[in-house]
mmCIF file of C-alpha atoms in Angstrom:
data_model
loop_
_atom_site.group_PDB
_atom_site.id
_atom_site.type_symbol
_atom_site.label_atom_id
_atom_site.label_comp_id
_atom_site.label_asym_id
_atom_site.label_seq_id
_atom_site.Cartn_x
_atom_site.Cartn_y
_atom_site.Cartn_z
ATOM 1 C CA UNK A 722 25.013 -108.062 -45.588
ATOM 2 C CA UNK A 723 27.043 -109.174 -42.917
ATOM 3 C CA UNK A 724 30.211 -107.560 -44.412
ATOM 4 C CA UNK A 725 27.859 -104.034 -44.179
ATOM 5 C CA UNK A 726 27.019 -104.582 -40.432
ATOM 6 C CA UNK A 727 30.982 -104.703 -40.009
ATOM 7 C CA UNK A 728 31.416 -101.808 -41.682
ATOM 8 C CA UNK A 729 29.135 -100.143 -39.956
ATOM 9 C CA UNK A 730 30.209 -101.472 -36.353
ATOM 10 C CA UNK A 731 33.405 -100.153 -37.289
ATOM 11 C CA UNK A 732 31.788 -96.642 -37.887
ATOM 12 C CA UNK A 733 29.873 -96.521 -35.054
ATOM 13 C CA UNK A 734 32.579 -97.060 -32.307
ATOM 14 C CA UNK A 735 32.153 -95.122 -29.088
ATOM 15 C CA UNK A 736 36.031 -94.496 -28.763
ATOM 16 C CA UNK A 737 39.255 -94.186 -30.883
ATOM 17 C CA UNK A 738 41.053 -97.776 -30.753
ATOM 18 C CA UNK A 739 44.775 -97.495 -29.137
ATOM 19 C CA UNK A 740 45.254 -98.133 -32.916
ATOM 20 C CA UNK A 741 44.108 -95.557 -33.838
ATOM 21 C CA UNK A 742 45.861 -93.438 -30.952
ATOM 22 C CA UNK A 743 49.357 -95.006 -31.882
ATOM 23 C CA UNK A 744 48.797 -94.290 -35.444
ATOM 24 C CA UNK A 745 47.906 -90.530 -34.975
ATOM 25 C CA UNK A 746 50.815 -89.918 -32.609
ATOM 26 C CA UNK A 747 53.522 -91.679 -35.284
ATOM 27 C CA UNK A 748 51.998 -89.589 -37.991
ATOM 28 C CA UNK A 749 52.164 -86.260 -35.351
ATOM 29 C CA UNK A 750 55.758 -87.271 -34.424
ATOM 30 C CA UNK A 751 56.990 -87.712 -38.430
ATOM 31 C CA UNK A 752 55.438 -84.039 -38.810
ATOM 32 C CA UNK A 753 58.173 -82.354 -36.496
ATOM 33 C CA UNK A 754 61.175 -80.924 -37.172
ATOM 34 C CA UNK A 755 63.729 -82.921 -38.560
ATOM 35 C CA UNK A 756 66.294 -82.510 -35.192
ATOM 36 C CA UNK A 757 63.046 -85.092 -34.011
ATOM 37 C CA UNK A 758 61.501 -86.893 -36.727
ATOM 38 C CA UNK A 759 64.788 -87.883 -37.744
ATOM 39 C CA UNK A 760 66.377 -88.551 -34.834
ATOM 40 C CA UNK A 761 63.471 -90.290 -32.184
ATOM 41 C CA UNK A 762 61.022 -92.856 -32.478
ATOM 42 C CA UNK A 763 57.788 -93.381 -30.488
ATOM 43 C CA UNK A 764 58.060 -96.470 -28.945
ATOM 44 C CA UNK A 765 54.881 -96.567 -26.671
ATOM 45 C CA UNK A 766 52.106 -94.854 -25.265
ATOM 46 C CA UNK A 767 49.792 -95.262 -22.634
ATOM 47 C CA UNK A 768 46.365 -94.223 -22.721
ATOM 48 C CA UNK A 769 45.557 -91.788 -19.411
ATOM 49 C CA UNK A 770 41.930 -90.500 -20.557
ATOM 50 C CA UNK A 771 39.410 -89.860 -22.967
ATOM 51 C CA UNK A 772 36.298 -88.160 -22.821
ATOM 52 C CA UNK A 773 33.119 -86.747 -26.005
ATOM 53 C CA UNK A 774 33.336 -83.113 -26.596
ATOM 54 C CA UNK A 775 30.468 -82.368 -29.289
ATOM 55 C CA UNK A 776 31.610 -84.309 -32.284
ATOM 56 C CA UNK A 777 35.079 -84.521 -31.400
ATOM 57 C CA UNK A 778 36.655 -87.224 -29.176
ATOM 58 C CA UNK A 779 39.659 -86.351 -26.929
ATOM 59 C CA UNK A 780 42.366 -88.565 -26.144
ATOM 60 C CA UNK A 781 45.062 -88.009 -23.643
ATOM 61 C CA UNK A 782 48.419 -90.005 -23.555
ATOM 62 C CA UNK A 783 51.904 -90.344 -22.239
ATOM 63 C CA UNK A 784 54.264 -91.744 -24.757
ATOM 64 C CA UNK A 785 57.980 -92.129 -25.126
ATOM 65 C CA UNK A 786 59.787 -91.508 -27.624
ATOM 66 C CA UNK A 787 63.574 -93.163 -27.970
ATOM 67 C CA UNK A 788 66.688 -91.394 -29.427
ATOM 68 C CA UNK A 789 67.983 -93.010 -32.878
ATOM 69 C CA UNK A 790 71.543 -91.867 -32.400
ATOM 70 C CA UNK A 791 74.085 -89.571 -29.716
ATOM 71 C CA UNK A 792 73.768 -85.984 -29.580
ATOM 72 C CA UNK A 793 77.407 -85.163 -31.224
ATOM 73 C CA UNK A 794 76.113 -87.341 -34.293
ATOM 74 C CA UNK A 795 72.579 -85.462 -34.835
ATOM 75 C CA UNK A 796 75.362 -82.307 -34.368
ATOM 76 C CA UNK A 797 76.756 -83.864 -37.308
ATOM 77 C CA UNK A 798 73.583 -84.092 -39.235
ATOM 78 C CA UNK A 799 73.032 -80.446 -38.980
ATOM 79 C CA UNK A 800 77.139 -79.355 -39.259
ATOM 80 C CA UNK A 801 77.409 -81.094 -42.578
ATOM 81 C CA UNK A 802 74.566 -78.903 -44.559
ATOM 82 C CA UNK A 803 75.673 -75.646 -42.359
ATOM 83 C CA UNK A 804 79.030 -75.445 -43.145
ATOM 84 C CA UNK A 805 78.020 -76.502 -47.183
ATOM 85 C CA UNK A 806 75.847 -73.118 -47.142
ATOM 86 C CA UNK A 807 78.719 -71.135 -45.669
ATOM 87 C CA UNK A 808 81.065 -72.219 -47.782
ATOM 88 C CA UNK A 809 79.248 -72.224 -51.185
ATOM 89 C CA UNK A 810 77.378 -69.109 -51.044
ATOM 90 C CA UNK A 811 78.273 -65.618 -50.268
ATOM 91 C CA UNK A 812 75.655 -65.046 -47.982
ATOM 92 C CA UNK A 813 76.825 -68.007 -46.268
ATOM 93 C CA UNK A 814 80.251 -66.562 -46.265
ATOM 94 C CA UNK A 815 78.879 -63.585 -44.777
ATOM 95 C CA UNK A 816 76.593 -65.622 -42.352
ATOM 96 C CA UNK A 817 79.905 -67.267 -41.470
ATOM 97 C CA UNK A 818 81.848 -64.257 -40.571
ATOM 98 C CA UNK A 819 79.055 -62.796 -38.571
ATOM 99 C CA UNK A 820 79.006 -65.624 -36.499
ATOM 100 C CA UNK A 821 82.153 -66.063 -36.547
ATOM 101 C CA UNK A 822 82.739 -62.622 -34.495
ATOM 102 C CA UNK A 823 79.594 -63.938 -32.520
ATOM 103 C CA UNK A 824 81.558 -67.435 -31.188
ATOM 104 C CA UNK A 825 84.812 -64.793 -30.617
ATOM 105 C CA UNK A 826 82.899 -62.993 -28.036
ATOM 106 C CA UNK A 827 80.734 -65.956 -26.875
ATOM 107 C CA UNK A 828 83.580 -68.622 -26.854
ATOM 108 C CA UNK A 829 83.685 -72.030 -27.671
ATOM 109 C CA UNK A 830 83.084 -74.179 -24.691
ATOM 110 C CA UNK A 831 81.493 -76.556 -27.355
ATOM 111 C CA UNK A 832 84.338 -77.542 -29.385
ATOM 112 C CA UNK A 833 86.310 -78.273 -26.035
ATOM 113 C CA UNK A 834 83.443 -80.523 -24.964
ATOM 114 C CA UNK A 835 83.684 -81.947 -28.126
ATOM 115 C CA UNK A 836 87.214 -82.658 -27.996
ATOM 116 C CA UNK A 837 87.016 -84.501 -24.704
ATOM 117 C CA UNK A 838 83.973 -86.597 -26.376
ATOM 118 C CA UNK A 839 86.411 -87.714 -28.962
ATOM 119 C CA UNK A 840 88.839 -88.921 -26.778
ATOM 120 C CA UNK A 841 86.272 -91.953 -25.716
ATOM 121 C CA UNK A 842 84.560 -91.675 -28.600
ATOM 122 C CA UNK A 843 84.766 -92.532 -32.840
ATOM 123 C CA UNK A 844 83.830 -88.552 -34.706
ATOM 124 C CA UNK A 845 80.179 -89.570 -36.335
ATOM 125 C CA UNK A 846 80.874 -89.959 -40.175
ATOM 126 C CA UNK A 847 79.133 -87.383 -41.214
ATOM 127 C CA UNK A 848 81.655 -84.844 -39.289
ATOM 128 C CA UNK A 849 84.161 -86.151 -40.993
ATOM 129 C CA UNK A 850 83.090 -85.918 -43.677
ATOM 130 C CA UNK A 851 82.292 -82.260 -43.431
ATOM 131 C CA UNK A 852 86.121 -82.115 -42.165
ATOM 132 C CA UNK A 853 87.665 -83.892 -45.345
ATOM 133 C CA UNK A 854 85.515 -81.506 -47.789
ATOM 134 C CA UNK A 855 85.861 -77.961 -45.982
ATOM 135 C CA UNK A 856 88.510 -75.861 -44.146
ATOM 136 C CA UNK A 857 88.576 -76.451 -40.463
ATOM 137 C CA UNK A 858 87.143 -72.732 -39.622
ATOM 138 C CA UNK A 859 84.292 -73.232 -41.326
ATOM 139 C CA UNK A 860 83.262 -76.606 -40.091
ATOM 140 C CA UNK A 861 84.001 -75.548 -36.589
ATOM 141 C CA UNK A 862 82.038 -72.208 -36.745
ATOM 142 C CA UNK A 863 78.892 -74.585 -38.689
ATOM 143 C CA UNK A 864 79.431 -76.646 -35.223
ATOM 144 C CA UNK A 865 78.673 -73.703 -32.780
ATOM 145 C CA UNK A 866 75.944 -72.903 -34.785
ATOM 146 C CA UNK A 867 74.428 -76.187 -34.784
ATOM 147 C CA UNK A 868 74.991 -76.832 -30.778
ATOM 148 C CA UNK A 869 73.850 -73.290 -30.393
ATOM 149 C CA UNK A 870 70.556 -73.574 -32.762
ATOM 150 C CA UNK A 871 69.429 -77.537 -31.333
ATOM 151 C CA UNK A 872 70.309 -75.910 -27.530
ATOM 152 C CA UNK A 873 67.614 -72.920 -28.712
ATOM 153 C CA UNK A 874 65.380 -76.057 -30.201
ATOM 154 C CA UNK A 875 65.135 -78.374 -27.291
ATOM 155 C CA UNK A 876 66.866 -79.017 -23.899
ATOM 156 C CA UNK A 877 66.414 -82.542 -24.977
ATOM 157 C CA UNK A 878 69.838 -82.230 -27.354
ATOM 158 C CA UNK A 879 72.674 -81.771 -24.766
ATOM 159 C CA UNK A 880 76.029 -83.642 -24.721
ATOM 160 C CA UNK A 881 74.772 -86.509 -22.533
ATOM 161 C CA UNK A 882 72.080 -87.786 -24.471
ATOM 162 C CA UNK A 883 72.615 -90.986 -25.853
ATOM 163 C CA UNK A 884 71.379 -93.798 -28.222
ATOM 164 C CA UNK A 885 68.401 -95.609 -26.631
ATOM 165 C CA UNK A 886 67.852 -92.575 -24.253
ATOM 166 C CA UNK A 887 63.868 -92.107 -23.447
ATOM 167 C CA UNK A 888 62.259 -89.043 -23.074
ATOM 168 C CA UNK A 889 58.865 -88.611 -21.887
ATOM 169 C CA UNK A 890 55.748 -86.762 -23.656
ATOM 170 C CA UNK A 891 52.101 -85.779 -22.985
ATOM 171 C CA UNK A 892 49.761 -85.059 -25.215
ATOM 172 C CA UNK A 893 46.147 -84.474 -25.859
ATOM 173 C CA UNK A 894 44.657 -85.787 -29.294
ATOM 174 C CA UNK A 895 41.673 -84.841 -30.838
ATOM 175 C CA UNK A 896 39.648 -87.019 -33.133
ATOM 176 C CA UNK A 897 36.963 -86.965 -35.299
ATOM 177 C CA UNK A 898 34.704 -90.185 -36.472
ATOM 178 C CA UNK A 899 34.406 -90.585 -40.282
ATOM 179 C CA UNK A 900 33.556 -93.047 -43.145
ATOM 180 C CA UNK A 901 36.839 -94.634 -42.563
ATOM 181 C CA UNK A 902 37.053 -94.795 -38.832
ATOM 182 C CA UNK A 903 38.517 -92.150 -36.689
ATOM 183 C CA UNK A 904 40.836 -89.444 -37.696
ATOM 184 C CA UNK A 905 42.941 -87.465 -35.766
ATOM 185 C CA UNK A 906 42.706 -83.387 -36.668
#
């Protein structure tokens, strides 16, 4: 009996727990794109409001999220696939060429940046790599793409950001309460 008055206590609960809070906004965070999921972490929150709307509860929170690794290797991450596409494919060869006359008229400020970022700096392995298994034009075209396409994503990925970096979110969540406590829609 008394294990059934638990349960039920644990039903009945006026407000998500900050349990329940972190556990939504881990499981939100894991659903983005991989240029975050794969490359931040949510490290904490704090809890700003909350408030009963009908049968929903709404939570609202700052949280930070921390970067796993530099910008030039999550570059990396994305070159290494990129320049595999254009060079095993014949769209990607055409893909390639089209953007290659893009960068012509564009430039490459990029690669330049690049190069002074490996005079202080190791190349991330996975740029390497990409260098050791493809011809330098295509790995260098896949990098202008990549810097171009996270630039388009996010100004969160620019050339300064670093390991351990924090960046700084807000969010509303909505929950619902169910059998098994509350759920975040």
């Amino acid at each position: 009996m008394l294990a059934i008055g638990g349960l039920l206590m644990g039903c009945t609960s006026k407000a998500p727990s900050d349990k329940d809070v972190e556990v939504a906004l881990k499981q939100l965070w894991a659903g983005n794109s991989w240029e975050f999921s794969s490359n931040f972490d949510v490290t904490n929150f704090d809890r700003l409001n909350g408030w009963k709307d009908g049968e929903d509860y709404w939570v609202e929170v700052t949280y930070k999220v921390k970067a796993r690794q530099p910008y030039y290797a999550i570059v990396a991450d994305c070159v290494e696939p990129t320049v595999a596409e254009y060079n095993d494919t014949t769209m990607g060869q055409i893909t390639m060429g089209l953007s290659a006359m893009m960068k012509g008229f564009q430039g490459t400020e990029a690669l330049d940046e690049y190069k002074e970022y490996l005079k202080t700096n190791p190349e991330p392995a996975k740029m390497e790599l990409a260098r050791s298994k493809y011809e330098a034009q295509y790995v260098n075209i896949a990098f202008l793409d990549c810097v171009n396409y996270l630039a388009e994503k996010s100004s969160v990925f620019h050339k300064d950001l670093k390991t351990g970096d924090t960046l700084d979110y807000n969010l509303k969540l909505r929950f619902k309460q169910t059998e098994q406590g509350w759920k975040n829609l």
